[in-house]
């Protein structure tokens, strides 16, 4: 899943002013500035504010952060599990229960503007091969290796 305009989701805890964007300046107001109400692209703390917003929302749904990596979350419901990994504005979900998976997708879409990209087949230079009938998952960096060897 992809979070649209993710940096605009972060809340700001300080007063920040910026020069008005080009073509926004009103007549006779070239000395006015804008006070930011939310995080924006280019703000040095934008990614950190996005992480805190996402963390607050996802933990309110019962997910717990992984002790080793802050970008991995898990949720256990009896014998069912749901794993969530996020990288910048992409969210990857894995579950042994399709209903739990859809419930999580609905929750995310309710809280953020999202686009469901379907099953992941390629991420961070790694190709994902999945065979549901055999219950296997394979990872390959063949394309990356070939690219490196051509150098």
Short mmCIF file of C-alpha atoms in Angstrom, two decimals:
data_model
loop_
_atom_site.label_atom_id
_atom_site.label_comp_id
_atom_site.label_asym_id
_atom_site.label_seq_id
_atom_site.Cartn_x
_atom_site.Cartn_y
_atom_site.Cartn_z
CA UNK A 1 0.00 0.00 0.00
CA UNK A 2 1.16 3.51 -0.74
CA UNK A 3 0.44 6.54 1.46
CA UNK A 4 -0.33 9.56 -0.70
CA UNK A 5 1.32 12.83 0.32
CA UNK A 6 2.65 11.20 3.47
CA UNK A 7 4.72 14.13 4.70
CA UNK A 8 1.57 16.25 4.87
CA UNK A 9 0.22 13.94 7.59
CA UNK A 10 2.74 14.94 10.25
CA UNK A 11 1.73 17.29 13.05
CA UNK A 12 3.99 20.20 14.00
CA UNK A 13 4.72 20.93 17.65
CA UNK A 14 6.61 24.19 17.07
CA UNK A 15 5.70 27.49 15.45
CA UNK A 16 7.22 27.54 11.96
CA UNK A 17 6.89 30.32 9.40
CA UNK A 18 7.88 30.21 5.76
CA UNK A 19 8.14 32.70 2.93
CA UNK A 20 5.06 32.61 0.76
CA UNK A 21 5.36 30.26 -2.21
CA UNK A 22 5.94 31.79 -5.64
CA UNK A 23 2.67 32.82 -7.35
CA UNK A 24 0.91 32.82 -3.97
CA UNK A 25 1.92 36.36 -3.02
CA UNK A 26 -1.04 38.68 -2.95
CA UNK A 27 -0.86 42.24 -4.25
CA UNK A 28 1.01 44.52 -1.82
CA UNK A 29 1.79 41.63 0.52
CA UNK A 30 5.30 40.62 -0.51
CA UNK A 31 6.49 40.84 3.10
CA UNK A 32 3.95 38.40 4.50
CA UNK A 33 4.82 34.88 5.57
CA UNK A 34 2.81 31.69 6.06
CA UNK A 35 2.45 29.91 9.39
CA UNK A 36 2.57 26.14 8.94
CA UNK A 37 -0.23 24.12 10.51
CA UNK A 38 1.05 20.74 9.28
CA UNK A 39 4.30 19.28 8.07
CA UNK A 40 5.26 19.85 4.42
CA UNK A 41 7.78 18.40 1.95
CA UNK A 42 11.23 19.86 2.45
CA UNK A 43 10.78 20.50 6.17
CA UNK A 44 13.77 18.93 7.92
CA UNK A 45 11.59 17.24 10.55
CA UNK A 46 8.89 16.08 8.08
CA UNK A 47 9.88 12.39 8.02
CA UNK A 48 10.20 12.23 11.81
CA UNK A 49 6.76 13.85 12.26
CA UNK A 50 5.30 11.38 9.76
CA UNK A 51 6.79 8.46 11.69
CA UNK A 52 5.30 9.68 15.00
CA UNK A 53 1.89 10.21 13.40
CA UNK A 54 1.96 6.75 11.81
CA UNK A 55 3.16 5.12 15.04
CA UNK A 56 0.36 6.76 17.05
CA UNK A 57 -2.31 5.66 14.57
CA UNK A 58 -1.12 2.07 14.08
CA UNK A 59 -0.55 1.38 17.79
CA UNK A 60 -4.07 2.67 18.51
CA UNK A 61 -5.26 -0.26 16.35
CA UNK A 62 -3.47 -2.81 18.55
CA UNK A 63 -0.20 -3.14 16.64
CA UNK A 64 3.02 -3.32 18.63
CA UNK A 65 6.37 -2.08 17.40
CA UNK A 66 9.12 -4.63 16.84
CA UNK A 67 11.93 -4.49 19.41
CA UNK A 68 14.63 -4.69 16.75
CA UNK A 69 13.29 -2.40 14.00
CA UNK A 70 10.97 0.58 14.55
CA UNK A 71 9.50 0.21 11.06
CA UNK A 72 8.10 -3.28 11.71
CA UNK A 73 4.86 -3.80 13.63
CA UNK A 74 2.94 -6.93 14.59
CA UNK A 75 -0.51 -7.77 15.86
CA UNK A 76 -1.60 -11.15 17.19
CA UNK A 77 -5.26 -12.12 17.51
CA UNK A 78 -5.34 -15.62 18.97
CA UNK A 79 -3.66 -17.87 16.42
CA UNK A 80 -3.85 -15.20 13.70
CA UNK A 81 -1.11 -12.70 13.05
CA UNK A 82 -0.59 -9.56 11.05
CA UNK A 83 2.80 -8.03 10.23
CA UNK A 84 3.24 -4.53 8.91
CA UNK A 85 6.46 -3.09 7.51
CA UNK A 86 6.73 0.46 6.32
CA UNK A 87 9.44 2.14 4.32
CA UNK A 88 9.06 5.88 3.61
CA UNK A 89 5.53 5.95 2.13
CA UNK A 90 5.10 2.25 1.32
CA UNK A 91 3.40 -0.20 3.67
CA UNK A 92 3.76 -3.95 3.28
CA UNK A 93 1.31 -6.27 5.03
CA UNK A 94 1.53 -10.00 5.71
CA UNK A 95 -1.05 -12.10 7.52
CA UNK A 96 -2.27 -15.66 7.87
CA UNK A 97 -5.88 -14.38 7.96
CA UNK A 98 -7.33 -12.60 4.92
CA UNK A 99 -10.06 -10.98 7.03
CA UNK A 100 -7.50 -9.52 9.43
CA UNK A 101 -5.52 -8.28 6.44
CA UNK A 102 -8.56 -6.54 4.92
CA UNK A 103 -9.50 -5.09 8.31
CA UNK A 104 -6.03 -3.56 8.57
CA UNK A 105 -6.24 -2.15 5.04
CA UNK A 106 -9.61 -0.56 5.84
CA UNK A 107 -8.20 0.92 9.06
CA UNK A 108 -5.23 2.42 7.21
CA UNK A 109 -7.45 3.82 4.44
CA UNK A 110 -9.70 5.40 7.07
CA UNK A 111 -6.76 7.21 8.67
CA UNK A 112 -4.60 8.05 5.65
CA UNK A 113 -5.16 8.63 1.97
CA UNK A 114 -3.96 5.30 0.60
CA UNK A 115 -3.58 3.45 -2.66
CA UNK A 116 -3.64 -0.34 -2.57
CA UNK A 117 -0.92 -1.54 -4.93
CA UNK A 118 -1.88 -5.21 -4.63
CA UNK A 119 0.58 -8.00 -3.94
CA UNK A 120 4.18 -6.85 -3.71
CA UNK A 121 6.38 -8.25 -6.47
CA UNK A 122 9.38 -5.92 -6.28
CA UNK A 123 10.76 -3.85 -3.40
CA UNK A 124 14.13 -2.17 -2.76
CA UNK A 125 15.76 -3.97 -5.66
CA UNK A 126 14.47 -7.36 -4.53
CA UNK A 127 12.10 -9.39 -6.68
CA UNK A 128 9.48 -11.36 -4.72
CA UNK A 129 8.37 -14.77 -6.03
CA UNK A 130 5.33 -16.26 -4.34
CA UNK A 131 3.71 -19.64 -4.89
CA UNK A 132 0.60 -19.92 -2.73
CA UNK A 133 -0.14 -23.49 -3.82
CA UNK A 134 3.24 -24.67 -2.51
CA UNK A 135 3.30 -22.21 0.39
CA UNK A 136 6.64 -20.74 -0.67
CA UNK A 137 8.09 -17.27 -0.85
CA UNK A 138 11.33 -16.53 -2.66
CA UNK A 139 13.47 -13.43 -2.88
CA UNK A 140 15.84 -12.68 -5.76
CA UNK A 141 18.30 -9.92 -6.52
CA UNK A 142 19.11 -11.24 -9.98
CA UNK A 143 18.34 -7.89 -11.67
CA UNK A 144 20.49 -5.98 -9.21
CA UNK A 145 23.38 -8.44 -9.57
CA UNK A 146 23.23 -8.22 -13.38
CA UNK A 147 23.26 -4.41 -13.14
CA UNK A 148 26.31 -4.45 -10.86
CA UNK A 149 28.16 -6.91 -13.12
CA UNK A 150 27.62 -4.63 -16.15
CA UNK A 151 29.56 -1.81 -14.45
#
